[in-house]
mmCIF file of C-alpha atoms in Angstrom:
data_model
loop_
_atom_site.group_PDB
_atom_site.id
_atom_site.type_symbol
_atom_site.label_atom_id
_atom_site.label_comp_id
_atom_site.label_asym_id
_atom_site.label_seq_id
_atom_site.Cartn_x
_atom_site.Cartn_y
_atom_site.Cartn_z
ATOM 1 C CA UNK A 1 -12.228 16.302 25.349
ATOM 2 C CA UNK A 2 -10.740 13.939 22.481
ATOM 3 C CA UNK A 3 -12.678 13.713 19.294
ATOM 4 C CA UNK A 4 -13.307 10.632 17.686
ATOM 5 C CA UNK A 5 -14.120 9.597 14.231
ATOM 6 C CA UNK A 6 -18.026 9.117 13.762
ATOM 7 C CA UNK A 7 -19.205 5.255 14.032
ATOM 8 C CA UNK A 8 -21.541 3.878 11.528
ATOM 9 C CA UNK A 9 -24.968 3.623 11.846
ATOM 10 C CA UNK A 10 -25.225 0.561 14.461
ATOM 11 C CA UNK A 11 -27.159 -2.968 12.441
ATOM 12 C CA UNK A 12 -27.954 -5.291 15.010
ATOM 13 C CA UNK A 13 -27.448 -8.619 14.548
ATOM 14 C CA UNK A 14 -25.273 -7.836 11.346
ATOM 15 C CA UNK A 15 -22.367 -10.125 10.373
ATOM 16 C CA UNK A 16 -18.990 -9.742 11.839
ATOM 17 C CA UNK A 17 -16.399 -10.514 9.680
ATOM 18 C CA UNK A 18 -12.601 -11.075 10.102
ATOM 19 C CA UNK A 19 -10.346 -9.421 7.722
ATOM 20 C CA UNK A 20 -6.699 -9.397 6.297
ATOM 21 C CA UNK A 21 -5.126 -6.478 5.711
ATOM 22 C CA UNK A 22 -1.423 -6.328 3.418
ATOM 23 C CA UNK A 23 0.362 -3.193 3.816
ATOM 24 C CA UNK A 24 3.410 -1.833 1.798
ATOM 25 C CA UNK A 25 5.437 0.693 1.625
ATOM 26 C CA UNK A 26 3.833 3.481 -0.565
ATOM 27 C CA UNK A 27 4.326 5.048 -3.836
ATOM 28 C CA UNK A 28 3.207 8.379 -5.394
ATOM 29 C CA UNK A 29 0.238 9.015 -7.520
ATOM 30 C CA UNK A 30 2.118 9.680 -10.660
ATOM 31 C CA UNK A 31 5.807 9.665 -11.556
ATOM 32 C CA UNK A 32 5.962 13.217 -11.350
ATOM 33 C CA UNK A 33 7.356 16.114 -9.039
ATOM 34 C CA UNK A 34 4.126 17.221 -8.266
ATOM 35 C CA UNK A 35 3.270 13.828 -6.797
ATOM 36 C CA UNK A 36 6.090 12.953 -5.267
ATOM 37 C CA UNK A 37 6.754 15.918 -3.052
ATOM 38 C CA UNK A 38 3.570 14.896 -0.729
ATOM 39 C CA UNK A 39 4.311 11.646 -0.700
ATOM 40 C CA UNK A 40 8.323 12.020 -0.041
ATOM 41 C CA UNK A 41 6.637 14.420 2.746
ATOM 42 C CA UNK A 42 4.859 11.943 4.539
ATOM 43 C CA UNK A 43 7.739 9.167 4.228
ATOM 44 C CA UNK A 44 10.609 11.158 5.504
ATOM 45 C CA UNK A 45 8.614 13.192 8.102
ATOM 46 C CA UNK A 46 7.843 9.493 10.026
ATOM 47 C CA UNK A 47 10.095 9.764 12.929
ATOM 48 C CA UNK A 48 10.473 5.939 12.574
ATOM 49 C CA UNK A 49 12.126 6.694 9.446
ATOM 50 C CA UNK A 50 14.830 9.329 10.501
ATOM 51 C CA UNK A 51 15.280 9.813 13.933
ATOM 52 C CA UNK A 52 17.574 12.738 14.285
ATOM 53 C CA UNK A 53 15.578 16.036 15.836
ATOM 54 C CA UNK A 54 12.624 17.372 14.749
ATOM 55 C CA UNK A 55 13.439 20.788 14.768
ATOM 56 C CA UNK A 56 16.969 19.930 12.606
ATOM 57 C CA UNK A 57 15.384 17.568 10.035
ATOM 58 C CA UNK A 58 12.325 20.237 9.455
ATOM 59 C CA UNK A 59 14.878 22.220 8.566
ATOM 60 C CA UNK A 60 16.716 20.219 6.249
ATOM 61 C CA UNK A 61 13.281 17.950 4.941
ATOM 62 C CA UNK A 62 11.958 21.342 4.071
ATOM 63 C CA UNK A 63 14.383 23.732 3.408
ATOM 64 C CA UNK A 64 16.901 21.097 1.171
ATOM 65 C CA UNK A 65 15.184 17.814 0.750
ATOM 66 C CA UNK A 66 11.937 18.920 -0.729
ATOM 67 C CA UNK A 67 13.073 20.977 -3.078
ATOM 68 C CA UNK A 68 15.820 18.780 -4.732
ATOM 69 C CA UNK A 69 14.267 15.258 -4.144
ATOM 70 C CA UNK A 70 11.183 15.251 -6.140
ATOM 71 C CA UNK A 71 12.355 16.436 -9.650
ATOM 72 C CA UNK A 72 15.175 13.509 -9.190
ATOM 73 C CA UNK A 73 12.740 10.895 -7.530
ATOM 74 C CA UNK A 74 10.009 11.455 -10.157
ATOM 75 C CA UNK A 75 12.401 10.937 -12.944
ATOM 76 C CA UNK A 76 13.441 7.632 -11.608
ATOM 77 C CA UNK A 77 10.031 6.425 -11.628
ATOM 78 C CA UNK A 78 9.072 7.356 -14.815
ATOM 79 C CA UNK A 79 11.648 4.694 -16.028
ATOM 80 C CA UNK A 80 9.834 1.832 -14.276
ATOM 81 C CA UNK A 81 6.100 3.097 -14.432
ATOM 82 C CA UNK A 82 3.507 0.416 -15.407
ATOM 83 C CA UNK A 83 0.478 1.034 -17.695
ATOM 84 C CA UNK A 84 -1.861 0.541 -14.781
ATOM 85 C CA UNK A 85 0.707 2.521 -12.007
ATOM 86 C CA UNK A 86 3.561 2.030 -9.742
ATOM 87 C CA UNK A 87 4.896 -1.320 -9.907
ATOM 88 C CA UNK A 88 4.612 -1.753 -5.933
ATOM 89 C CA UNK A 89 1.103 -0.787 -5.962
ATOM 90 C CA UNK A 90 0.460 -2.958 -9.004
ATOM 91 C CA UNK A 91 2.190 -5.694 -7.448
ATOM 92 C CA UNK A 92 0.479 -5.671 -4.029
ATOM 93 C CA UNK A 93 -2.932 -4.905 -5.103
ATOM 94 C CA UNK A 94 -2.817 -8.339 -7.629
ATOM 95 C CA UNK A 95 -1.211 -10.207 -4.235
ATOM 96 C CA UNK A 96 -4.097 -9.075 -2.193
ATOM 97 C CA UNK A 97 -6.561 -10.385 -4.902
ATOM 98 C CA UNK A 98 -4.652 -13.763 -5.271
ATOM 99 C CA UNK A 99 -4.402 -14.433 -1.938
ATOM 100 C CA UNK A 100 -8.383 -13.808 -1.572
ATOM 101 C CA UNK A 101 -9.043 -16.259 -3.683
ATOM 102 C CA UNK A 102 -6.271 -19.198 -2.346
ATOM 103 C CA UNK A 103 -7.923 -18.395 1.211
ATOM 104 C CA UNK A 104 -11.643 -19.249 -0.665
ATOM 105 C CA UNK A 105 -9.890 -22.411 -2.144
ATOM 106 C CA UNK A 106 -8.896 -23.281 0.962
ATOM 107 C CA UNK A 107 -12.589 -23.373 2.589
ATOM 108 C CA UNK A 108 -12.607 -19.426 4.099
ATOM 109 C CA UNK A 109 -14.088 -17.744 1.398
ATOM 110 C CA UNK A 110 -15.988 -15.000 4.019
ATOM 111 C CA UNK A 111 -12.459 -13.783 4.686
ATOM 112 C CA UNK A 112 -12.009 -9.360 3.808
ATOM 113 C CA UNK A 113 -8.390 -9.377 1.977
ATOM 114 C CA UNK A 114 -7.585 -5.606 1.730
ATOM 115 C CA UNK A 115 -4.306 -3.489 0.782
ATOM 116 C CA UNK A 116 -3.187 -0.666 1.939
ATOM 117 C CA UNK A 117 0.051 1.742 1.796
ATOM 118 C CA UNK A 118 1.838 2.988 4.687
ATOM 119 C CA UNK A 119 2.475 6.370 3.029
ATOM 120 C CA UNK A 120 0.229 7.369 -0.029
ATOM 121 C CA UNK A 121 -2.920 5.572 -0.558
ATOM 122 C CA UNK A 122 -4.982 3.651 -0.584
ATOM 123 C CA UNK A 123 -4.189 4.757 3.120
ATOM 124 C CA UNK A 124 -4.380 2.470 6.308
ATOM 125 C CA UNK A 125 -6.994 4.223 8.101
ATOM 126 C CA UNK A 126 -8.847 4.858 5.158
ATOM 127 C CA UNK A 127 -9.253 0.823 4.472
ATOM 128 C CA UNK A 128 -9.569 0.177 8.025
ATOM 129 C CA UNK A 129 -12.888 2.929 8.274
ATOM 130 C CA UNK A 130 -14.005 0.603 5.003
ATOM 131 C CA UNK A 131 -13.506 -2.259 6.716
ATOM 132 C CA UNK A 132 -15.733 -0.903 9.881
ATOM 133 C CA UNK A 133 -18.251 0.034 7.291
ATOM 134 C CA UNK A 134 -18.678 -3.115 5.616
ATOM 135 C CA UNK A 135 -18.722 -5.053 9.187
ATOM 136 C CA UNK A 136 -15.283 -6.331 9.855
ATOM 137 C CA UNK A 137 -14.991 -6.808 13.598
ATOM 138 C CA UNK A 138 -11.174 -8.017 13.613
ATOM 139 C CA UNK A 139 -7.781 -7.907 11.336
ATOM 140 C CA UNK A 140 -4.952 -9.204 10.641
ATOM 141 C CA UNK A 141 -2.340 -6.801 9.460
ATOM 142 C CA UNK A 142 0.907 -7.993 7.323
ATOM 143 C CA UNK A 143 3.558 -5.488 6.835
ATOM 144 C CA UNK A 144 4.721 -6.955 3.572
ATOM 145 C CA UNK A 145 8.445 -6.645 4.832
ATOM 146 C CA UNK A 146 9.905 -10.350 5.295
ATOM 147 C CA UNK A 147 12.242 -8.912 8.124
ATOM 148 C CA UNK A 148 11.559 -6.676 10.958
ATOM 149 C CA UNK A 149 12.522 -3.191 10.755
ATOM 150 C CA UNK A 150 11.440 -0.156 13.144
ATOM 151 C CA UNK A 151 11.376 2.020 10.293
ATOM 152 C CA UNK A 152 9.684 0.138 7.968
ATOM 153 C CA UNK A 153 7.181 -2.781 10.349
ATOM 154 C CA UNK A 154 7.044 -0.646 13.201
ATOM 155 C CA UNK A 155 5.973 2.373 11.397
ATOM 156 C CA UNK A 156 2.854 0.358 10.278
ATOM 157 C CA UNK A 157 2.229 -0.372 13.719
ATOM 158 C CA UNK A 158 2.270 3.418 14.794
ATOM 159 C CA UNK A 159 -0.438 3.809 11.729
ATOM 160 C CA UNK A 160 -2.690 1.460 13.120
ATOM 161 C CA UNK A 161 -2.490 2.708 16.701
ATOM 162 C CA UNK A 162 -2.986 6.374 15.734
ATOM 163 C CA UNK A 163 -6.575 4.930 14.340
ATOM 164 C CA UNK A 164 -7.145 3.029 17.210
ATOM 165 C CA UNK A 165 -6.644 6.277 19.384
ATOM 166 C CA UNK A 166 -8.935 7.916 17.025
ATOM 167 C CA UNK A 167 -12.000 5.209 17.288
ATOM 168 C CA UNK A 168 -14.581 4.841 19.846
ATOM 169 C CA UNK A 169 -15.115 1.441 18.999
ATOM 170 C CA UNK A 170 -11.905 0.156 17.566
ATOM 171 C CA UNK A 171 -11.757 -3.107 15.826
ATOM 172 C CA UNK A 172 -9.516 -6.529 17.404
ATOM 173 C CA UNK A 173 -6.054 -6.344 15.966
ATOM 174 C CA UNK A 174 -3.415 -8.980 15.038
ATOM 175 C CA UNK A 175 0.024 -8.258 13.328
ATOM 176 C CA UNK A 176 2.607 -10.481 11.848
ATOM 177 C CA UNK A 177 5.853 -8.811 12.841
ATOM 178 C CA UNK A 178 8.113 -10.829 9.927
ATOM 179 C CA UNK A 179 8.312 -13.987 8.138
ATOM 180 C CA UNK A 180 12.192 -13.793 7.460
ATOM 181 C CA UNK A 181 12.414 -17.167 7.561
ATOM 182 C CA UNK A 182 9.611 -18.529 6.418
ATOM 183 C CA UNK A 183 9.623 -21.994 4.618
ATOM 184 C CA UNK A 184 7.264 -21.281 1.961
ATOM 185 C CA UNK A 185 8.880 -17.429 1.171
ATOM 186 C CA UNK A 186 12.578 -18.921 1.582
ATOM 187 C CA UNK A 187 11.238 -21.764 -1.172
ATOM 188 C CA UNK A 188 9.481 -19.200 -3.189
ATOM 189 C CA UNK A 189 12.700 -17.189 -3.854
ATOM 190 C CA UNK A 190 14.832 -19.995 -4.265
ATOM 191 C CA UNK A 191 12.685 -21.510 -6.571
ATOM 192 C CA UNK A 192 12.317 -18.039 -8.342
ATOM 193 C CA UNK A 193 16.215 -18.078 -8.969
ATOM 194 C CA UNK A 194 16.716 -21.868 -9.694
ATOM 195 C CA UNK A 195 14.137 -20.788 -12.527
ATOM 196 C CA UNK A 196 16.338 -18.569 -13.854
ATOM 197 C CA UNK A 197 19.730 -20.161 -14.039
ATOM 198 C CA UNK A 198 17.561 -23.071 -15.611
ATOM 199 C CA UNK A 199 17.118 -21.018 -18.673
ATOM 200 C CA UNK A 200 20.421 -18.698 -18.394
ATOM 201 C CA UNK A 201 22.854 -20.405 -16.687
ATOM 202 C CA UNK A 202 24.425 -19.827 -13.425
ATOM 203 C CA UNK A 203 26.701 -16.677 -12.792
ATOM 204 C CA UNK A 204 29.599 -16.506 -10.986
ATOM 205 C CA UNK A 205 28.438 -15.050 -8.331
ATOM 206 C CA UNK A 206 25.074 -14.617 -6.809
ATOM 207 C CA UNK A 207 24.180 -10.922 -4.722
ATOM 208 C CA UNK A 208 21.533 -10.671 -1.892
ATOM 209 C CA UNK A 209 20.616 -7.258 -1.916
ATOM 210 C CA UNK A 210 18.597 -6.053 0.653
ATOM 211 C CA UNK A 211 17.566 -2.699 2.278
ATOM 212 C CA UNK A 212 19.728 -0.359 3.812
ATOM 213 C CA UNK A 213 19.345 1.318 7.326
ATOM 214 C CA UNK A 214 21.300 3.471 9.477
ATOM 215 C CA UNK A 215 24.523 1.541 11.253
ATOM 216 C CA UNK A 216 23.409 3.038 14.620
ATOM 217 C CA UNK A 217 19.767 1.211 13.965
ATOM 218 C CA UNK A 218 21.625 -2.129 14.857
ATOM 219 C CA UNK A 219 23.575 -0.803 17.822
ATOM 220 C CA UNK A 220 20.081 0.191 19.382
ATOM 221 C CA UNK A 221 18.588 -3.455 19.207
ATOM 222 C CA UNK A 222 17.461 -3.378 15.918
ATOM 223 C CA UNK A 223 17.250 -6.920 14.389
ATOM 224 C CA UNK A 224 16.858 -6.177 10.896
ATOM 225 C CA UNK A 225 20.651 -7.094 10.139
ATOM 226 C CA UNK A 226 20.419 -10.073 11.643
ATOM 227 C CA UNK A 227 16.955 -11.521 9.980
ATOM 228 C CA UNK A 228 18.639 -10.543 6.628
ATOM 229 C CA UNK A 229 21.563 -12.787 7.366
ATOM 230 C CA UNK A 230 19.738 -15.260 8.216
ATOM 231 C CA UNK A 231 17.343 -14.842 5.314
ATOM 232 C CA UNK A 232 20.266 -15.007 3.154
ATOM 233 C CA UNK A 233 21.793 -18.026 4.678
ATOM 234 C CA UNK A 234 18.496 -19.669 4.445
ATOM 235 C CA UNK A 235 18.191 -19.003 0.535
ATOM 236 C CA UNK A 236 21.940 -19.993 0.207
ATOM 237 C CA UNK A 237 21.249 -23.270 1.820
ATOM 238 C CA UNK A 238 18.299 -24.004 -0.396
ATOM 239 C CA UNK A 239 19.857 -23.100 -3.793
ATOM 240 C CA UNK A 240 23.467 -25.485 -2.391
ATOM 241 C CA UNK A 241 25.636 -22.000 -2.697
ATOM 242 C CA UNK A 242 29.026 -22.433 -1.087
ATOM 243 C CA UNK A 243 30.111 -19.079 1.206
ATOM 244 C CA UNK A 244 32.044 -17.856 -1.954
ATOM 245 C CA UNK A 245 29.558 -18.389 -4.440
ATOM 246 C CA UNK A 246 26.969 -15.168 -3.144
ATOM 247 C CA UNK A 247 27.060 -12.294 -0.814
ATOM 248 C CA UNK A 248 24.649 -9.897 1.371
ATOM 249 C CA UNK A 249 25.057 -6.685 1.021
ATOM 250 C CA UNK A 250 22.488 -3.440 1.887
ATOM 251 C CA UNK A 251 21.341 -0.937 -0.804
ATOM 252 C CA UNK A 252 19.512 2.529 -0.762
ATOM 253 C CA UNK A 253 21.761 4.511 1.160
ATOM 254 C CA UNK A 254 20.195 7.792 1.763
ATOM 255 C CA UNK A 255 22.563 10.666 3.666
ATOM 256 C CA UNK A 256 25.944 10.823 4.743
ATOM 257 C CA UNK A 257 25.817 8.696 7.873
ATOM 258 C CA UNK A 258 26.786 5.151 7.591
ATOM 259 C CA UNK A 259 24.795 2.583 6.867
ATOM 260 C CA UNK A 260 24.557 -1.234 7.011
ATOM 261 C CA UNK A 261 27.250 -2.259 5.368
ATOM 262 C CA UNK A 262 28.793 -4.137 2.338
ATOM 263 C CA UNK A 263 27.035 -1.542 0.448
ATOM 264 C CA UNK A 264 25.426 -2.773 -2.754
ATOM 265 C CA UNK A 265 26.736 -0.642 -5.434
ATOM 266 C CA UNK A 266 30.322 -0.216 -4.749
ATOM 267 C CA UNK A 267 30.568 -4.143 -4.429
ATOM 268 C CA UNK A 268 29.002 -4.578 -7.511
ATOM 269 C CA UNK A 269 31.673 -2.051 -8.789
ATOM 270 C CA UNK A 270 34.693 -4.347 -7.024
ATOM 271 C CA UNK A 271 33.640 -7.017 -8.607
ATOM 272 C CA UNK A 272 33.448 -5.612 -12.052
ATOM 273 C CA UNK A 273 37.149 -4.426 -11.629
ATOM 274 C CA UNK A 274 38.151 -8.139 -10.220
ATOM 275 C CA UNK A 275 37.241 -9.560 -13.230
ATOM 276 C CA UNK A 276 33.834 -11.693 -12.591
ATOM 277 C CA UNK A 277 32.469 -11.566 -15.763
ATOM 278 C CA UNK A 278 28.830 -12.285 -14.794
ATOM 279 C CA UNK A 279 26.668 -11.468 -11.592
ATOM 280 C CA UNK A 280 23.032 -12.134 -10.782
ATOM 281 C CA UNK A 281 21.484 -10.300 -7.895
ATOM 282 C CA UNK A 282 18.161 -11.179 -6.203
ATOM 283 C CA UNK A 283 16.510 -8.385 -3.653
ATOM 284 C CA UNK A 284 15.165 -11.019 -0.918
ATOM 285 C CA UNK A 285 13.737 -8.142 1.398
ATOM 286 C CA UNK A 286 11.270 -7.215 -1.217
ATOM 287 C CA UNK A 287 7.944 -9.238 -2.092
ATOM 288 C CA UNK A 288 7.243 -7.159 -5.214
ATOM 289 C CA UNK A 289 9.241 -5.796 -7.621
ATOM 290 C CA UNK A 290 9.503 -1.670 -6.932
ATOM 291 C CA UNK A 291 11.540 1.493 -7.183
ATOM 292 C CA UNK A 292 14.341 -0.221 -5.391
ATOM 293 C CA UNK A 293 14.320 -2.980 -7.390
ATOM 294 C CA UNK A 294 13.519 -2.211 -11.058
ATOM 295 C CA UNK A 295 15.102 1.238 -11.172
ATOM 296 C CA UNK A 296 18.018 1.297 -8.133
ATOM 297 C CA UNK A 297 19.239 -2.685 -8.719
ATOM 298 C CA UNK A 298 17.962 -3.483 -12.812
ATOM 299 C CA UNK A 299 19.217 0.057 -14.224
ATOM 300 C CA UNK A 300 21.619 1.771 -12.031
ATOM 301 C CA UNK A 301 23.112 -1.230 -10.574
ATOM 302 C CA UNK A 302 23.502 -2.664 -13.725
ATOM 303 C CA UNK A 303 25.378 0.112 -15.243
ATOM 304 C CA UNK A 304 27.542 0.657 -12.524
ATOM 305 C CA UNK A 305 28.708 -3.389 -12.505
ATOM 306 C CA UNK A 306 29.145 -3.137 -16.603
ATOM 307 C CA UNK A 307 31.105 0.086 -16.537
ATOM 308 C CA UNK A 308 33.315 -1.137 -14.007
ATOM 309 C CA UNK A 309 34.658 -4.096 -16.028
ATOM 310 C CA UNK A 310 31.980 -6.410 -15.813
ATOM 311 C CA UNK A 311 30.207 -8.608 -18.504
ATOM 312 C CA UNK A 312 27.087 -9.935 -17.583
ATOM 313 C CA UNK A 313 24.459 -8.572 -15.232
ATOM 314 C CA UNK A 314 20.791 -10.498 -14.234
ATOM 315 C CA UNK A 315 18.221 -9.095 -11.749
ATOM 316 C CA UNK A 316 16.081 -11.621 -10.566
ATOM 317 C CA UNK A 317 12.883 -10.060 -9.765
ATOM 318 C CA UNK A 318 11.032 -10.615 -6.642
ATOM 319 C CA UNK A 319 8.029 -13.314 -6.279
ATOM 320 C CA UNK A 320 5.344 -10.820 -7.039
ATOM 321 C CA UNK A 321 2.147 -13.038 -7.967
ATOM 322 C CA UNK A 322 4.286 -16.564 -7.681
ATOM 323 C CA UNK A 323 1.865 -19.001 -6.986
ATOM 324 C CA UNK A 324 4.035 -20.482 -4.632
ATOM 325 C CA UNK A 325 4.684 -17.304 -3.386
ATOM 326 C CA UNK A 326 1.116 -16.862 -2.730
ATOM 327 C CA UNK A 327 0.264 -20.597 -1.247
ATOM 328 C CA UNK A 328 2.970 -19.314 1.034
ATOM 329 C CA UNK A 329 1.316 -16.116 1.827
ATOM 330 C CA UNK A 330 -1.696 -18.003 2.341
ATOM 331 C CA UNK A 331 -0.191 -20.514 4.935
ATOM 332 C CA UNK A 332 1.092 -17.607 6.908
ATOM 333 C CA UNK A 333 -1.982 -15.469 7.158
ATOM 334 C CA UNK A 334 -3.537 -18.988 7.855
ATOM 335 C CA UNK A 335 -1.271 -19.957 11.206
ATOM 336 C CA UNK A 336 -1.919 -16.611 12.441
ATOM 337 C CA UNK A 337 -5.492 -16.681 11.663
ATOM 338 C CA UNK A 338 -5.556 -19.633 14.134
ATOM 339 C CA UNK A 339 -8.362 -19.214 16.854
ATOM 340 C CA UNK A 340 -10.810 -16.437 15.209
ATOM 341 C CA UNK A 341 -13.957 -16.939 13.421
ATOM 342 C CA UNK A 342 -13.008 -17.123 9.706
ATOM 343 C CA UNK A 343 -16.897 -17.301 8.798
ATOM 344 C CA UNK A 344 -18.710 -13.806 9.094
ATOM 345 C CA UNK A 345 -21.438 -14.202 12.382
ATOM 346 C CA UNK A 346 -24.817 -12.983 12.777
ATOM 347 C CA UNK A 347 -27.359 -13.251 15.431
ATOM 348 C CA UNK A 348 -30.606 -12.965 13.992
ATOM 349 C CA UNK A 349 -32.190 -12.783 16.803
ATOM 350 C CA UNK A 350 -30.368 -9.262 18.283
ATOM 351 C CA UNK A 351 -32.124 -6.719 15.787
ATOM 352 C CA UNK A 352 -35.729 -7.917 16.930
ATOM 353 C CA UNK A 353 -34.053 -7.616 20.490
ATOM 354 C CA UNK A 354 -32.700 -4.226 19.985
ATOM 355 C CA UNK A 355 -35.680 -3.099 18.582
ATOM 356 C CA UNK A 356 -37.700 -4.216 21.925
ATOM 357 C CA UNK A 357 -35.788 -1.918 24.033
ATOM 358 C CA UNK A 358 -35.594 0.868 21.507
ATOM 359 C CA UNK A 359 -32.915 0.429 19.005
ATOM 360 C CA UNK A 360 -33.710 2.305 15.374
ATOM 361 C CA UNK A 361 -31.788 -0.559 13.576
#
């Protein structure tokens, strides 16, 4: 027999309430080893996130992996580690909050925003049982990740389903698979970097960075590679960029196989031994500033560009809390919103009902 989670006490003729839920990535408790070796656990053991045998990659995850990783990982984040956490978790926790309060402005104010992490917490299932509790009866979920990727959107999916297969009385689900080129984010980051050259100058040339993933992930029908190129156009057409003024290229490499390709570093490195003296680079697959971004791009990339002959180096940081980054959030979660009750429901009537024919609440 399957066993379910236990339902809450049943309140008849309680409100039903629709909810929002953002989810990101994850991050670690603390920038230490100790913390990072559960949560590099749970990330790498996600078959949407290496697909390669079970049996091998145990082997490896636990035998190599977990044993190396942490120590190196936890020193990374220890560089970029906020006063109130992880930047990501800073980051979408104060998105989740704005965007409550644009959806109020904008006449839903009985709207549940929540946040979640895909690995680490708060988990997914652990805001979705809140979410039961406090009497949310549907949800939309937004894998912060402007473009589609089966390891990364996907994976969020799988979270939610594994819940669902775990409920008795699961709640009404909506996702928004990507946003890659949406108007308001596209506008959001171009604005963010048409900001900066208005107070530094322009550089000589601009880099898209965005997230790596395995080359064989876009011979199986992937389409992340394809959203960030258009993404990148997109932002290229709204800043006026001629081809030769920017690039695309893929960071985060992780393993031996290859991966998406121009790879961000080693460009970087090229064009520090051409000669461009400066180089800005904006990371348009990221809505907050993280790991990736502050640590992998700011510091290492930076270094690496510098050492190689380079003068200048900018990273842009992501729209974090924006507000047009957030009237843009807000629009989105609005269009898919279309067609449920925004208002929390009650029917006064069903508790004096359900008491008739026996209910105990």
């Amino acid at each position: 027999m399957p066993h379910y989670a236990a339902e809450p006490a049943p309140s008849h003729g309680a409100q039903r309430r629709t909810a929002v839920l953002l989810v990101n990535l994850g991050t670690p408790e603390a920038p230490t080893a100790a913390a990072l070796r559960p949560y590099l656990k749970q990330f790498l053991w996600d078959p949407r996130v290496v697909e390669i045998p079970r049996a091998v990659w145990w082997l490896i995850l636990n035998g190599i992996v977990l044993n190396l990783r942490p120590a190196k990982s936890a020193a990374k984040y220890a560089r970029i580690w906020m006063p109130d956490g992880s930047p990501l978790k800073v980051h979408t926790e104060r998105q989740a909050k704005l965007l409550k309060g644009w959806l109020g402005q904008a006449g839903n104010p009985e709207l549940v925003v929540g946040w979640a992490m895909r690995y680490g917490q708060p988990s997914i299932a652990g805001v979705l049982d809140q979410f039961k509790r406090d009497g949310v009866e549907r949800v939309l979920v937004l894998p912060l990740y402007p473009q589609y990727a089966a390891s990364a959107s996907a994976s969020v999916m799988d979270d939610v389903a594994d819940w669902i297969k775990r409920s008795r009385n699961p709640l009404e689900f909506r996702f928004i698979k990507q946003f890659h080129d949406h108007p308001g984010y596209i506008a959001a980051v171009a604005a963010t970097v048409n900001e900066h050259w208005a107070a530094g100058g322009r550089p000589d040339k601009l880099v898209m960075s965005f997230h790596g993933l395995p080359r064989h992930s876009l011979d199986l029908g992937d389409p992340y590679y394809c959203q960030c190129q258009k993404t990148g156009r997109l932002l290229a057409e709204t800043l006026g960029l001629a081809q030769e003024e920017f690039l695309i290229t893929f960071q985060s490499r992780f393993g031996k196989a290859e991966w998406l390709q121009p790879y961000t570093q080693p460009t970087l490195e090229k064009l520090g031994r051409a000669g461009t003296a400066r180089v800005d680079v904006i990371c348009p697959g990221f809505v907050a500033d993280c790991l990736e971004t502050l640590e992998e791009i700011a510091m290492e990339c930076k270094a690496a560009f510098l050492s190689s002959g380079g003068k200048e180096f900018h990273y842009i940081p992501c729209v974090n809390e924006r507000p047009d980054w957030i009237a843009a959030l807000g629009q989105l979660v609005s269009a898919h919103l279309g067609g449920w009750p925004l208002a929390a429901q009650a029917d006064a009537a069903a508790a004096g009902r359900a008491k008739a024919l026996g209910a105990k609440s």
